[in-house]
Amino acid sequence: MITKQTRVVILTGAGISAESGIRTFRAADGLWEDHRIEEVATPEGWEANPQLVWSFYQQRRRQLLEVESNSGHKALVELEKYLDNFLLVTQNVDNLHERAGSQNLIHMHGELEKLRCQECQHIESMMEEEHLGEEFISCRQCGARLRPHIVWFNEMPLQLPEIEKALTQCDVFIAIGTSGHVYPASGFLHTARLNGSHTIGINLDPPENVYFFDEFFQGKAGEILPHLVQRWTEE
Ligand code: APR
């Protein structure tokens, strides 16, 4: 079904990093690492208690030093090497796709590795040890406070026009490890379908939009993806 010329767009969510030891968002208790989402993932939360939000994301940044990419991330690298036209869009803010070797990658919800000036919007890439502490960091350009480069609720996801363009041109759309709760990512499936793309879902639990996939594989991404990619890339 997939040849070198097939244009593929992939969307990943927290599920692909679960086997690396990073918790997903929508656990049964509705809390994210013991915080309410509004507290740590909204512009209002940052305004109300920047120290709490800063400390929360600094912990997530420090966690990146303790985790590794898994076989799911690696399988996607193999698929990208095989295809002429491939785009990986992730909702994840961890850096496990790029550490596995993914190249054509969009972080639509931002990146833990980066910080952004809340005044001049200057972006700094930083993972040095001194930048993983609890103290705020000032912008090198204007001196204002840096905030996490994360797309919070009520903020606009990044690079949407580029993603939409790829979705309207792709032959195959694959969603992996995402619950289908958060818009606009949950709507990518419909955009791809409207364009006539073949749609594939891979998830531990059936996601919200499971009925709209042409094919659905239930299970762990790290177990299912290596087999599928091997099958797809066999000459
Ligand atoms: N393999 C595949 N899927 C898995 C695995 C696994 N090993 N482990 C868990 N899952 C599935 C779960 O069944 C769940 O459906 O991954 C999904 C994760 O869903 P969420 O926690 O809702 O994460 P996600 O869809 O990425 O959330 C989207 O919500 O809070 C925001 O901005 C945040 O980017 C995030 C967005």
CSV table of C-alpha atoms and ligand atoms in Angstrom, one decimal:
chain,number,residue,atom,x,y,z
A,1,MET,CA,0.0,0.0,0.0
A,2,ILE,CA,2.9,2.4,0.8
A,3,THR,CA,5.5,3.0,-1.9
A,4,LYS,CA,8.5,5.4,-1.9
A,5,GLN,CA,6.3,8.0,-3.7
A,6,THR,CA,3.4,7.8,-1.2
A,7,ARG,CA,3.0,11.2,0.6
A,8,VAL,CA,2.6,10.5,4.3
A,9,VAL,CA,1.7,12.8,7.1
A,10,ILE,CA,2.0,11.5,10.7
A,11,LEU,CA,0.5,13.0,13.8
A,12,THR,CA,1.8,11.8,17.2
A,13,GLY,CA,0.6,12.5,20.7
A,14,ALA,CA,1.7,11.7,24.2
A,15,GLY,CA,1.1,7.9,23.7
A,16,ILE,CA,4.2,7.5,21.5
A,17,SER,CA,6.4,8.8,24.4
A,18,ALA,CA,4.6,6.8,27.1
A,19,GLU,CA,6.9,3.7,26.6
A,20,SER,CA,9.8,6.1,27.2
A,21,GLY,CA,8.4,6.9,30.7
A,22,ILE,CA,6.7,10.2,30.0
A,23,ARG,CA,3.2,10.3,31.4
A,24,THR,CA,0.3,11.0,29.1
A,25,PHE,CA,-2.1,13.8,29.8
A,26,ARG,CA,-5.5,12.3,30.2
A,27,ALA,CA,-4.9,9.8,33.0
A,28,ALA,CA,-8.0,8.6,34.9
A,29,ASP,CA,-7.6,11.2,37.6
A,30,GLY,CA,-7.7,14.1,35.1
A,31,LEU,CA,-4.5,15.6,36.6
A,32,TRP,CA,-1.3,16.2,34.7
A,33,GLU,CA,1.7,15.3,36.9
A,34,ASP,CA,-0.5,16.2,39.9
A,35,HIS,CA,-1.6,19.6,38.6
A,36,ARG,CA,-4.8,20.9,37.1
A,37,ILE,CA,-4.3,21.7,33.4
A,38,GLU,CA,-5.6,25.3,33.9
A,39,GLU,CA,-3.0,25.9,36.6
A,40,VAL,CA,0.1,25.0,34.5
A,41,ALA,CA,-1.0,25.0,30.8
A,42,THR,CA,-2.8,28.3,30.3
A,43,PRO,CA,-1.6,32.0,29.8
A,44,GLU,CA,-3.8,32.8,32.8
A,45,GLY,CA,-2.0,30.2,35.0
A,46,TRP,CA,1.3,31.8,34.0
A,47,GLU,CA,0.1,35.2,34.9
A,48,ALA,CA,-1.4,34.1,38.2
A,49,ASN,CA,1.5,32.0,39.4
A,50,PRO,CA,4.6,32.1,37.1
A,51,GLN,CA,6.8,30.4,39.7
A,52,LEU,CA,4.6,27.4,39.8
A,53,VAL,CA,4.4,27.2,36.0
A,54,TRP,CA,8.1,27.8,35.6
A,55,SER,CA,8.9,25.1,38.2
A,56,PHE,CA,6.5,22.6,36.5
A,57,TYR,CA,8.1,23.0,33.1
A,58,GLN,CA,11.7,23.0,34.5
A,59,GLN,CA,10.8,19.6,36.0
A,60,ARG,CA,9.6,18.4,32.6
A,61,ARG,CA,12.9,19.7,31.0
A,62,ARG,CA,15.0,18.0,33.6
A,63,GLN,CA,13.1,14.8,32.9
A,64,LEU,CA,14.2,14.9,29.3
A,65,LEU,CA,17.7,14.1,30.5
A,66,GLU,CA,16.5,10.8,32.1
A,67,VAL,CA,14.4,9.4,29.2
A,68,GLU,CA,15.3,7.9,25.8
A,69,SER,CA,13.5,7.5,22.5
A,70,ASN,CA,11.8,4.1,22.1
A,71,SER,CA,11.1,1.7,19.2
A,72,GLY,CA,8.1,3.7,18.1
A,73,HIS,CA,10.1,6.9,17.6
A,74,LYS,CA,12.8,4.9,15.8
A,75,ALA,CA,10.4,3.1,13.5
A,76,LEU,CA,9.2,6.5,12.3
A,77,VAL,CA,12.7,7.5,11.4
A,78,GLU,CA,13.0,4.3,9.3
A,79,LEU,CA,9.8,5.2,7.5
A,80,GLU,CA,11.0,8.8,6.9
A,81,LYS,CA,14.2,7.5,5.4
A,82,TYR,CA,12.3,5.3,3.0
A,83,LEU,CA,9.8,7.9,1.8
A,84,ASP,CA,10.4,10.8,-0.6
A,85,ASN,CA,7.6,12.9,1.0
A,86,PHE,CA,7.1,12.7,4.7
A,87,LEU,CA,6.0,15.1,7.4
A,88,LEU,CA,5.8,14.3,11.1
A,89,VAL,CA,3.7,16.6,13.2
A,90,THR,CA,3.9,16.1,16.9
A,91,GLN,CA,1.8,17.5,19.7
A,92,ASN,CA,4.5,16.4,22.1
A,93,VAL,CA,6.9,19.0,23.6
A,94,ASP,CA,9.6,16.4,24.4
A,95,ASN,CA,12.5,16.0,22.1
A,96,LEU,CA,12.4,12.2,21.6
A,97,HIS,CA,11.5,12.3,17.9
A,98,GLU,CA,14.5,14.4,17.0
A,99,ARG,CA,16.8,12.4,19.3
A,100,ALA,CA,15.7,9.3,17.5
A,101,GLY,CA,16.7,11.0,14.2
A,102,SER,CA,13.5,12.4,12.7
A,103,GLN,CA,14.2,15.3,10.3
A,104,ASN,CA,11.0,16.7,8.8
A,105,LEU,CA,9.3,17.5,12.1
A,106,ILE,CA,6.9,20.1,13.3
A,107,HIS,CA,6.3,20.6,17.0
A,108,MET,CA,2.8,22.2,16.8
A,109,HIS,CA,2.5,22.6,20.6
A,110,GLY,CA,6.0,24.0,21.2
A,111,GLU,CA,9.2,22.5,22.6
A,112,LEU,CA,10.4,22.0,26.2
A,113,GLU,CA,14.0,22.7,24.9
A,114,LYS,CA,13.1,26.2,24.0
A,115,LEU,CA,12.2,29.3,25.9
A,116,ARG,CA,10.5,32.4,24.5
A,117,CYS,CA,10.6,36.0,25.7
A,118,GLN,CA,7.2,37.1,27.0
A,119,GLU,CA,7.9,40.6,25.7
A,120,CYS,CA,9.9,40.6,22.5
A,121,GLN,CA,9.1,36.9,21.5
A,122,HIS,CA,12.8,36.1,21.0
A,123,ILE,CA,13.3,32.3,21.2
A,124,GLU,CA,16.2,30.7,23.0
A,125,SER,CA,17.2,27.1,22.7
A,126,MET,CA,18.6,26.0,26.0
A,127,MET,CA,19.3,22.8,27.7
A,128,GLU,CA,22.5,23.7,29.6
A,129,GLU,CA,22.5,22.8,33.2
A,130,GLU,CA,22.2,26.3,34.5
A,131,HIS,CA,19.0,26.7,32.6
A,132,LEU,CA,17.3,23.8,34.3
A,133,GLY,CA,17.1,25.4,37.8
A,134,GLU,CA,14.2,27.0,39.6
A,135,GLU,CA,15.2,30.6,39.0
A,136,PHE,CA,13.6,32.6,36.1
A,137,ILE,CA,15.8,33.4,33.1
A,138,SER,CA,16.0,36.8,31.4
A,139,CYS,CA,15.9,37.4,27.7
A,140,ARG,CA,19.4,38.1,26.2
A,141,GLN,CA,17.9,40.6,23.9
A,142,CYS,CA,15.6,42.7,26.0
A,143,GLY,CA,16.0,41.5,29.6
A,144,ALA,CA,12.3,40.6,30.1
A,145,ARG,CA,11.3,37.2,31.6
A,146,LEU,CA,11.5,34.1,29.4
A,147,ARG,CA,8.5,31.8,29.4
A,148,PRO,CA,8.3,28.1,28.3
A,149,HIS,CA,8.0,27.9,24.5
A,150,ILE,CA,4.8,25.8,24.9
A,151,VAL,CA,1.5,26.4,23.2
A,152,TRP,CA,-0.9,26.6,26.1
A,153,PHE,CA,-4.7,26.2,26.0
A,154,ASN,CA,-6.3,29.3,24.3
A,155,GLU,CA,-3.0,29.9,22.3
A,156,MET,CA,-2.5,29.3,18.6
A,157,PRO,CA,-0.7,26.1,17.6
A,158,LEU,CA,2.5,26.6,15.5
A,159,GLN,CA,3.0,26.2,11.8
A,160,LEU,CA,-0.7,25.4,11.1
A,161,PRO,CA,-0.7,26.7,7.4
A,162,GLU,CA,2.2,24.3,6.6
A,163,ILE,CA,0.4,21.4,8.3
A,164,GLU,CA,-2.9,22.1,6.6
A,165,LYS,CA,-1.1,22.2,3.2
A,166,ALA,CA,0.6,18.9,3.8
A,167,LEU,CA,-2.7,17.4,4.9
A,168,THR,CA,-4.5,18.4,1.8
A,169,GLN,CA,-1.8,16.9,-0.3
A,170,CYS,CA,-1.1,13.6,1.5
A,171,ASP,CA,-2.0,10.1,0.4
A,172,VAL,CA,-1.9,8.5,3.8
A,173,PHE,CA,-2.5,10.1,7.2
A,174,ILE,CA,-1.4,8.2,10.4
A,175,ALA,CA,-2.3,9.3,13.9
A,176,ILE,CA,-0.4,7.6,16.7
A,177,GLY,CA,-0.8,7.8,20.5
A,178,THR,CA,-3.3,10.6,20.7
A,179,SER,CA,-6.7,10.6,22.4
A,180,GLY,CA,-8.3,12.9,19.8
A,181,HIS,CA,-9.6,15.3,22.5
A,182,VAL,CA,-7.7,18.5,21.5
A,183,TYR,CA,-8.5,20.6,18.6
A,184,PRO,CA,-7.2,21.5,16.0
A,185,ALA,CA,-5.0,18.3,16.0
A,186,SER,CA,-8.1,16.1,16.4
A,187,GLY,CA,-9.5,17.6,13.2
A,188,PHE,CA,-6.5,16.7,11.0
A,189,LEU,CA,-8.0,13.3,10.4
A,190,HIS,CA,-11.1,15.0,8.8
A,191,THR,CA,-9.0,17.3,6.7
A,192,ALA,CA,-7.1,14.3,5.4
A,193,ARG,CA,-10.2,12.3,4.8
A,194,LEU,CA,-11.9,15.1,2.9
A,195,ASN,CA,-8.9,15.1,0.6
A,196,GLY,CA,-9.3,11.4,0.0
A,197,SER,CA,-6.4,10.2,2.0
A,198,HIS,CA,-6.2,6.7,3.5
A,199,THR,CA,-6.3,7.1,7.3
A,200,ILE,CA,-4.7,4.9,9.9
A,201,GLY,CA,-4.9,5.1,13.7
A,202,ILE,CA,-2.5,3.4,16.2
A,203,ASN,CA,-3.5,3.8,19.9
A,204,LEU,CA,-3.5,1.9,23.2
A,205,ASP,CA,-7.2,2.8,23.8
A,206,PRO,CA,-9.7,3.6,21.0
A,207,PRO,CA,-9.5,7.4,20.6
A,208,GLU,CA,-12.5,9.8,20.4
A,209,ASN,CA,-12.4,9.8,16.6
A,210,VAL,CA,-11.7,6.0,16.2
A,211,TYR,CA,-14.7,5.4,13.8
A,212,PHE,CA,-13.3,7.8,11.2
A,213,PHE,CA,-10.1,5.8,10.5
A,214,ASP,CA,-10.0,3.5,7.5
A,215,GLU,CA,-7.7,1.2,9.6
A,216,PHE,CA,-7.2,1.1,13.4
A,217,PHE,CA,-4.5,-0.9,15.2
A,218,GLN,CA,-5.0,-1.1,19.0
A,219,GLY,CA,-1.9,-1.6,21.2
A,220,LYS,CA,1.4,0.0,22.1
A,221,ALA,CA,3.0,2.1,19.4
A,222,GLY,CA,6.5,0.8,20.4
A,223,GLU,CA,5.3,-2.7,19.6
A,224,ILE,CA,3.0,-2.1,16.6
A,225,LEU,CA,5.0,0.5,14.6
A,226,PRO,CA,8.2,-1.5,14.0
A,227,HIS,CA,6.2,-4.3,12.4
A,228,LEU,CA,4.0,-2.0,10.3
A,229,VAL,CA,7.0,0.0,9.1
A,230,GLN,CA,8.9,-3.1,8.2
A,231,ARG,CA,6.0,-4.3,6.2
A,232,TRP,CA,5.5,-1.0,4.5
A,233,THR,CA,9.1,-0.6,3.6
A,234,GLU,CA,9.7,-4.1,2.3
A,235,GLU,CA,10.5,-3.8,-1.4
B,1,APR,N1,1.1,3.4,22.5
B,1,APR,C1,0.1,4.0,21.8
B,1,APR,N2,-0.8,4.8,22.4
B,1,APR,C2,-0.7,5.0,23.7
B,1,APR,C3,0.3,4.4,24.5
B,1,APR,C4,1.2,3.6,23.8
B,1,APR,N3,2.3,3.0,24.4
B,1,APR,N4,0.1,4.7,25.8
B,1,APR,C5,-0.9,5.5,25.8
B,1,APR,N5,-1.5,5.7,24.6
B,1,APR,C6,-2.6,6.5,24.2
B,1,APR,C7,-3.7,6.6,25.2
B,1,APR,O1,-4.6,5.5,25.1
B,1,APR,C8,-4.4,7.9,24.9
B,1,APR,O2,-5.4,7.7,24.0
B,1,APR,O3,-2.2,7.8,24.0
B,1,APR,C9,-3.2,8.7,24.1
B,1,APR,C10,-2.7,9.9,24.9
B,1,APR,O4,-3.8,10.8,25.0
B,1,APR,P1,-3.6,12.2,25.7
B,1,APR,O5,-3.0,11.9,27.1
B,1,APR,O6,-4.9,12.9,25.7
B,1,APR,O7,-2.5,12.9,24.9
B,1,APR,P2,-2.6,13.8,23.6
B,1,APR,O8,-3.6,13.3,22.7
B,1,APR,O9,-1.2,13.9,23.0
B,1,APR,O10,-3.0,15.2,24.1
B,1,APR,C11,-3.1,16.3,23.2
B,1,APR,O11,-3.5,17.8,25.0
B,1,APR,O12,-3.1,18.7,27.1
B,1,APR,C12,-2.9,18.8,25.7
B,1,APR,O13,-1.2,20.0,24.7
B,1,APR,C13,-1.4,18.8,25.3
B,1,APR,O14,-0.4,18.0,23.3
B,1,APR,C14,-1.3,17.7,24.3
B,1,APR,C15,-2.7,17.6,23.8
